[in-house]
GROMACS .gro file of C-alpha atoms in nm:
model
  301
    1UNK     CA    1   8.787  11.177  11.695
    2UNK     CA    2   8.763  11.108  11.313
    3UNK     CA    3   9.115  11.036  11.190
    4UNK     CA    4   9.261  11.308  10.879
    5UNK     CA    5   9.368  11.147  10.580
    6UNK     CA    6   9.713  11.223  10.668
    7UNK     CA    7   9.700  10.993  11.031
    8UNK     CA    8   9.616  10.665  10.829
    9UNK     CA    9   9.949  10.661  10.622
   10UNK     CA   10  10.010  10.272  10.597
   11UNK     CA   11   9.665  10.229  10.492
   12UNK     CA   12   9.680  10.447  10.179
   13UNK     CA   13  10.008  10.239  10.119
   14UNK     CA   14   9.837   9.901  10.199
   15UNK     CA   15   9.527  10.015   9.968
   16UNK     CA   16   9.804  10.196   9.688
   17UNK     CA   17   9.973   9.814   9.707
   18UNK     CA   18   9.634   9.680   9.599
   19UNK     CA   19   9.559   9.898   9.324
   20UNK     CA   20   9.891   9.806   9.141
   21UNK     CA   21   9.790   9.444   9.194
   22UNK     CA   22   9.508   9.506   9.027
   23UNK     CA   23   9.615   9.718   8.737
   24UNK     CA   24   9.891   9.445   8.652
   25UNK     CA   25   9.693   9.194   8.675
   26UNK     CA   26   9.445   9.357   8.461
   27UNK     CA   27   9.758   9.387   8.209
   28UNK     CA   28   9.873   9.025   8.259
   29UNK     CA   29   9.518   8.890   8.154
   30UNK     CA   30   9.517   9.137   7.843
   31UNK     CA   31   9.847   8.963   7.772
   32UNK     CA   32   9.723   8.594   7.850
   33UNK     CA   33   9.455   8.675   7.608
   34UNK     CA   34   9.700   8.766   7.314
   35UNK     CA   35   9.606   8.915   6.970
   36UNK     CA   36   9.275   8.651   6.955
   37UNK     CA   37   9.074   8.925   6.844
   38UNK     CA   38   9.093   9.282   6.712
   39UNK     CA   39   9.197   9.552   7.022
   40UNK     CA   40   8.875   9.751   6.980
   41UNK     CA   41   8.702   9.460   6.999
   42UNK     CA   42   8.853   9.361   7.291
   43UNK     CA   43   8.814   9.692   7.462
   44UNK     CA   44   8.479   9.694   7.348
   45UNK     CA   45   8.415   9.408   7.576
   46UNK     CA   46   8.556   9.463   7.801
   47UNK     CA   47   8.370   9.792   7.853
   48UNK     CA   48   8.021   9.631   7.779
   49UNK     CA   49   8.124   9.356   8.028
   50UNK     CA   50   8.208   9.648   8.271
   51UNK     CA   51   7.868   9.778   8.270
   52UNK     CA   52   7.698   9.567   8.544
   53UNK     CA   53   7.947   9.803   8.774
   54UNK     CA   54   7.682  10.092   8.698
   55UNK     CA   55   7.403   9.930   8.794
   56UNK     CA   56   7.436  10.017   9.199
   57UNK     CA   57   7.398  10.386   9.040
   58UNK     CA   58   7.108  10.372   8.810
   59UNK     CA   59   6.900  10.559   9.041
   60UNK     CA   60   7.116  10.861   9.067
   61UNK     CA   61   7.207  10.877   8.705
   62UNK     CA   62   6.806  10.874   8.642
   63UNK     CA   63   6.782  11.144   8.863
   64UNK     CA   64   7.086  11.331   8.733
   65UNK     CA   65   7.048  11.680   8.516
   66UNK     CA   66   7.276  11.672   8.191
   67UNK     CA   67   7.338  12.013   7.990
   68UNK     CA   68   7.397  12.026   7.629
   69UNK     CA   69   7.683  12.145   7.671
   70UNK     CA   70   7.785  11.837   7.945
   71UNK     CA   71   7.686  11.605   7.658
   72UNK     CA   72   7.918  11.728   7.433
   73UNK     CA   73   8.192  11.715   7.693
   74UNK     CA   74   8.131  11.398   7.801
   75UNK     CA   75   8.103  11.276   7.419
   76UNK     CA   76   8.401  11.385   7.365
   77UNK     CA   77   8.544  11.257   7.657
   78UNK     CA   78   8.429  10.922   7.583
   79UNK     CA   79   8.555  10.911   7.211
   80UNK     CA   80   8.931  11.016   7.349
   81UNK     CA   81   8.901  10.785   7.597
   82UNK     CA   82   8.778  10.498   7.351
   83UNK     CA   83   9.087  10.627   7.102
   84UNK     CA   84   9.343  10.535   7.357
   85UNK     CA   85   9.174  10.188   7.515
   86UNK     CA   86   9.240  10.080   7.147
   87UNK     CA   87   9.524  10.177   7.132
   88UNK     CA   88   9.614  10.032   7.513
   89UNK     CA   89   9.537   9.701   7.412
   90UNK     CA   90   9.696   9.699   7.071
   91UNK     CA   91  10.044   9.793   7.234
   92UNK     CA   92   9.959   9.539   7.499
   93UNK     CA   93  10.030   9.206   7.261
   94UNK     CA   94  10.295   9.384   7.081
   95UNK     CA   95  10.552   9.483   7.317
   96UNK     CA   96  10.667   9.340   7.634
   97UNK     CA   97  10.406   9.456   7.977
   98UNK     CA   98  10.700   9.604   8.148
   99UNK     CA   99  10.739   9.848   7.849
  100UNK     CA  100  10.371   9.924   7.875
  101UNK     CA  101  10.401  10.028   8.226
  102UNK     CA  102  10.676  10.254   8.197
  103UNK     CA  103  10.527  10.427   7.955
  104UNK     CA  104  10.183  10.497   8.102
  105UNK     CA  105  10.339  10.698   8.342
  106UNK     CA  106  10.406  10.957   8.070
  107UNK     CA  107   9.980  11.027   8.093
  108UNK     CA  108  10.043  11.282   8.387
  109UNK     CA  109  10.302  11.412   8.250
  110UNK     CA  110  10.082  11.517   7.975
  111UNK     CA  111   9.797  11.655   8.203
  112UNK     CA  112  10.053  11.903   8.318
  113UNK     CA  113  10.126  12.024   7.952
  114UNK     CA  114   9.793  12.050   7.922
  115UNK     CA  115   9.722  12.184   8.202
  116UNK     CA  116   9.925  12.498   8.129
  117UNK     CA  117   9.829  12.527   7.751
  118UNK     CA  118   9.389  12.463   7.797
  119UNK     CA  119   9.353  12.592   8.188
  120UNK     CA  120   9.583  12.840   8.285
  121UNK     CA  121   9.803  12.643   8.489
  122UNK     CA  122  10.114  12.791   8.576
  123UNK     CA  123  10.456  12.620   8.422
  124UNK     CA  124  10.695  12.730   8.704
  125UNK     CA  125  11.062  12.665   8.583
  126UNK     CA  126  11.061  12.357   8.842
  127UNK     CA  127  10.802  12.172   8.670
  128UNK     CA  128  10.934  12.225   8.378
  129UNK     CA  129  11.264  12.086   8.449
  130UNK     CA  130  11.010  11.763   8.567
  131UNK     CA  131  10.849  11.745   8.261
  132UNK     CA  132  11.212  11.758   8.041
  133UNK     CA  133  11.344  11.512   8.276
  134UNK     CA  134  11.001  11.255   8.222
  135UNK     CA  135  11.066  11.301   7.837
  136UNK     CA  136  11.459  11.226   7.886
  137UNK     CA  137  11.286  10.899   8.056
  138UNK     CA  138  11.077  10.812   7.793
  139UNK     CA  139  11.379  10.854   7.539
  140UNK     CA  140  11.537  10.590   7.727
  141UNK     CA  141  11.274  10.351   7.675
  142UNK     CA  142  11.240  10.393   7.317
  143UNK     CA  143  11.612  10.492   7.268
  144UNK     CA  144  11.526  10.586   6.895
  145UNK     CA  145  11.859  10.502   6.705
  146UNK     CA  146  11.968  10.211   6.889
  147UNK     CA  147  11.724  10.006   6.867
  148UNK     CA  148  11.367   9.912   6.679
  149UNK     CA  149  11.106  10.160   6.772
  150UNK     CA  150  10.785   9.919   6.711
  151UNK     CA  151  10.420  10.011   6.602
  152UNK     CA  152  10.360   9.920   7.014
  153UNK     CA  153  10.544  10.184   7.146
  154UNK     CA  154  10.409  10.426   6.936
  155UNK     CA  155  10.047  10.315   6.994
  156UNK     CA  156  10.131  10.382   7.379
  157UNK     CA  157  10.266  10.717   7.267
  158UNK     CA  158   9.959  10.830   7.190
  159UNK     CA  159   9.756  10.670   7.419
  160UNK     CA  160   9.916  10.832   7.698
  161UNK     CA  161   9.811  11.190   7.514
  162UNK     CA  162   9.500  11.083   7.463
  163UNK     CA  163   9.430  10.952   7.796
  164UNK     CA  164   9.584  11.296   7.961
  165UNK     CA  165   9.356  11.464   7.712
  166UNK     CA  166   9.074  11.246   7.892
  167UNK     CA  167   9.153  11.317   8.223
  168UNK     CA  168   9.185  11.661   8.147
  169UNK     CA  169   8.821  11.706   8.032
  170UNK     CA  170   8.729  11.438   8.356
  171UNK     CA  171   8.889  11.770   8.561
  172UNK     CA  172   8.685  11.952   8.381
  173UNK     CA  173   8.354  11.796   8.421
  174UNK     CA  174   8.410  11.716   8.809
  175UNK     CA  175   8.305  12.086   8.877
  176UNK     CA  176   7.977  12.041   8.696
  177UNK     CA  177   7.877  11.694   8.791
  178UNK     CA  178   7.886  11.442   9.071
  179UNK     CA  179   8.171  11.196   9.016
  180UNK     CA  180   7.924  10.841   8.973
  181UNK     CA  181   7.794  11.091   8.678
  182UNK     CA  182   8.082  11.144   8.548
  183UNK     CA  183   8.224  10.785   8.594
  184UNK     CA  184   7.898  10.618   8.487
  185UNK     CA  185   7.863  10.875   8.177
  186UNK     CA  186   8.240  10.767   8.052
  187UNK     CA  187   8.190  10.400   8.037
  188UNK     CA  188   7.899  10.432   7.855
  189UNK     CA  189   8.001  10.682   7.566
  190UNK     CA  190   8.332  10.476   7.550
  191UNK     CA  191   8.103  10.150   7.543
  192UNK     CA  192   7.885  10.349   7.266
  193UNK     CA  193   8.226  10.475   7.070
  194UNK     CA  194   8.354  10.159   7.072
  195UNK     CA  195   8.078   9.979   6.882
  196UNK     CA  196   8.149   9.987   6.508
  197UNK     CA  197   8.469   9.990   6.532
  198UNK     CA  198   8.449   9.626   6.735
  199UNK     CA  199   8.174   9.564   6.468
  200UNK     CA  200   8.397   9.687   6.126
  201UNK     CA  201   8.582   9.318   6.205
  202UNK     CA  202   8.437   9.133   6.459
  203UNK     CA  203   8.547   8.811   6.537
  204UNK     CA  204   8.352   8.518   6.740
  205UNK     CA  205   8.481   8.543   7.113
  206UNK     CA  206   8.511   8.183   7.292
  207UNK     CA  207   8.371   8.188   7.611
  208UNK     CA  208   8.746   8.185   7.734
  209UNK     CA  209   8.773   8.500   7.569
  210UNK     CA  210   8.447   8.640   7.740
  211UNK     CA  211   8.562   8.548   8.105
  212UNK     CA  212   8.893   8.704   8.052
  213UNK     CA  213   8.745   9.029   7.980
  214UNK     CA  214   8.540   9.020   8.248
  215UNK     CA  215   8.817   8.974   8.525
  216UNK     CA  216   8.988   9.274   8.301
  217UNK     CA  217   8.686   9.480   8.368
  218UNK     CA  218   8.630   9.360   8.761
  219UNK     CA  219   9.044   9.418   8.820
  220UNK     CA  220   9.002   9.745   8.653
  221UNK     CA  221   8.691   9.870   8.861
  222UNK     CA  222   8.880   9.706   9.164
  223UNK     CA  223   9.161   9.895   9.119
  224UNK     CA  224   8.961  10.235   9.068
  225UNK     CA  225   8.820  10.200   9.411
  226UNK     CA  226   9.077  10.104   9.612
  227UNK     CA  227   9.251  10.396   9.481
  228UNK     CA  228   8.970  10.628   9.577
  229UNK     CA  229   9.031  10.423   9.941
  230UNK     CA  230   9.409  10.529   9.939
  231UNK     CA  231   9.347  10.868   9.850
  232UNK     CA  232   9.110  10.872  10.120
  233UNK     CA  233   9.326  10.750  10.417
  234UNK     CA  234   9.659  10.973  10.291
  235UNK     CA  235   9.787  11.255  10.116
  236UNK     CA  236   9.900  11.191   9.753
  237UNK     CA  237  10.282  11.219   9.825
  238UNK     CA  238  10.269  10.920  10.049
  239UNK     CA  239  10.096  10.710   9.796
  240UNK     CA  240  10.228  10.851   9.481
  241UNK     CA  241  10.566  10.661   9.533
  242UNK     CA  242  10.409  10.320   9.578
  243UNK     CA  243  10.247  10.352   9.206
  244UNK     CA  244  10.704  10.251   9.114
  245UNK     CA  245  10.605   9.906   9.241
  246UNK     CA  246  10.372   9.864   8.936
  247UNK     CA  247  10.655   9.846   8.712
  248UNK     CA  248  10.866   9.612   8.943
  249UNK     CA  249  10.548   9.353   8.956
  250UNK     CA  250  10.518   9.415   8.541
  251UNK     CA  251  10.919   9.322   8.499
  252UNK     CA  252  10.876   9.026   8.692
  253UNK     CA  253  10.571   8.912   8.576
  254UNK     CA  254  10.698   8.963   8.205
  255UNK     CA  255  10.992   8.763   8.295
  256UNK     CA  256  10.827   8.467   8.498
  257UNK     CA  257  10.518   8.425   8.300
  258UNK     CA  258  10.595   8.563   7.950
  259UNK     CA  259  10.936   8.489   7.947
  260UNK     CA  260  11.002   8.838   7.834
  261UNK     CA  261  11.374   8.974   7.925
  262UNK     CA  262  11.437   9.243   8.220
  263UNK     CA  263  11.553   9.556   8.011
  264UNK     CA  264  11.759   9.829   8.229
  265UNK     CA  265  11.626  10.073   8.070
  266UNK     CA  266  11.318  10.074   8.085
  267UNK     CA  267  11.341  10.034   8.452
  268UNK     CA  268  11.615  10.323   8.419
  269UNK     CA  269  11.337  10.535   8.222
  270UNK     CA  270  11.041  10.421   8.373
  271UNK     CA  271  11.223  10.547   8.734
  272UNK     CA  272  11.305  10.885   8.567
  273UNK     CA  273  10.922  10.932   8.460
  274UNK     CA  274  10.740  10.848   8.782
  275UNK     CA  275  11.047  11.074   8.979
  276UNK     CA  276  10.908  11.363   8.730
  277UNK     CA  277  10.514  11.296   8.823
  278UNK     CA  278  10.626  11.216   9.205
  279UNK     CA  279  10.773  11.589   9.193
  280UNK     CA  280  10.529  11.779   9.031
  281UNK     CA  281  10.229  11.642   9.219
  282UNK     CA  282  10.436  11.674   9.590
  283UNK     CA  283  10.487  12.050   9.471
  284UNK     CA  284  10.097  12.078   9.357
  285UNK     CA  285  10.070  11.989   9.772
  286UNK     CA  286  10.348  12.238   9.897
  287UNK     CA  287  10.196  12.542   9.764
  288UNK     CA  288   9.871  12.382   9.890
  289UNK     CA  289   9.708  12.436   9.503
  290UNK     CA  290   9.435  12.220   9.397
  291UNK     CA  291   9.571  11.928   9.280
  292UNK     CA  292   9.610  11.894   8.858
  293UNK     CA  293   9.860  11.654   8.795
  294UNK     CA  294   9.669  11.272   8.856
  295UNK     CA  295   9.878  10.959   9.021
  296UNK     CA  296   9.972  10.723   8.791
  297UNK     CA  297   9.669  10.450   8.829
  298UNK     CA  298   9.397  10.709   8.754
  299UNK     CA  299   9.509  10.739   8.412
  300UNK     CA  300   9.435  10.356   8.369
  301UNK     CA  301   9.166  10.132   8.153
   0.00000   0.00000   0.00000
């Protein structure tokens, strides 16, 4: 008998465990790497590094039919999802990881919004209340008032728009086009988009530099597929939960390699945020409605 999804519950944990190993450590290298060179320079190459992952799928992307209209999508795709890598990685040597994190997990939280203004999604009163209580969250983060709200944590503001805004148009585009298309076609126009901005101030990378970005751009694909795995062996509310870990590895990893100091609350916020996304996506599978709302890790870099 071939096992469901939903038999195979510790291994979507086991492989949900993974993928926040790798996202972090994807975020502790960006960190390592410090403010050595310009952020879209460094997300520049760490996309053109990423590359060599699309060669296995050369053959179906030669093969592959692209409309005008798919171009344009996945152009623009690209260019929001090049806007918020810069951003990413700016925020990333200015404020502690931890405080990163937590505020990534506002992304899904903005596919939801979105969802209901660009494709009709319904905003029951419930995931409303989810989406107030994710924006209480991020308040406590920033707590605007009491203390210094830096250039960092707006950068990851935005980002988190921009990447919902991406993911949004990935939802999209998955209707139209095999996912290695769609995959393969994003690195590449975020690659493309990239370019002159890396080139407006480049800066000579040291071969340090190079190899870093490289193990951000293996960690990152890593991640990606082990989440596909976890998806694969359960349902989304099982693994969902795990993605709180990421934030626990982050505070630690801030305070035993960065020396950065545990802050309450953004632990306190960064709960209150995933809570709202854990909700909203276990309701998406209670009424058994395709699902809208992504996990936490597929909004990454």
């Amino acid at each position: 008998m071939v096992q469901t999804s939903s038999s195979r519950p510790m291994a979507g944990i086991f492989w949900m465990l993974v993928t926040g190993l790798s996202f972090v450590a994807v975020t502790a290298l960006v960190k390592w790497m410090g403010p050595t060179m310009p952020p879209a320079q460094s997300a520049f190459l760490r996309y053109l590094l990423g590359l060599v992952f699309l060669l296995p799928m050369i053959r179906e992307l030669r093969s592959a039919t692209v409309t005008p209209r798919q171009w344009k999508l996945f152009g623009l795709r690209g260019f929001l999802h090049a806007f918020g890598v810069m951003l990413w990685f700016f925020a990333m040597t200015r404020i502690p990881i931890a405080e990163v994190t937590a505020m990534n997990y506002l992304a899904p939280v903005y596919v939801s919004i979105g969802a209901a203004i660009f494709l009709g999604e319904r905003l029951a009163m419930r995931r409303i209340m989810a989406v107030i209580i994710a924006l209480v969250g991020a308040a406590i983060i920033l707590r605007p008032g009491f203390r210094e709200v830096l250039p960092g944590h707006l950068a990851m503001l935005v980002a988190a728009v921009v990447f919902a805004g991406s993911y949004l148009l990935a939802k999209i585009m998955a209707d139209e086009a095999k996912p290695t298309v769609v995959v393969a076609m994003l690195s590449l126009f975020v690659t493309v988009a990239l370019a002159p901005f890396a080139a407006y101030h480049w800066v000579t990378p040291t071969w340090s530099d190079i190899g870093i970005l490289f193990a951000v751009a293996l960690f990152a694909q890593a991640g990606h597929y082990t989440m596909t795995l976890a998806f694969a062996a359960a349902p989304v509310t099982v693994t969902q939960p795990i993605t709180f870990l990421q934030l626990v590895w982050a505070t630690l990893l801030g305070l035993i390699v960065f020396d950065e100091a545990v802050d309450t609350y953004v632990i306190l916020g960064g709960v209150l945020i995933l809570a709202s996304v854990t909700f909203i996506t276990w309701r998406e599978a209670v009424l058994k409605r395709g699902p809208i709302t992504p996990t936490t890790p597929a909004t990454k870099v």
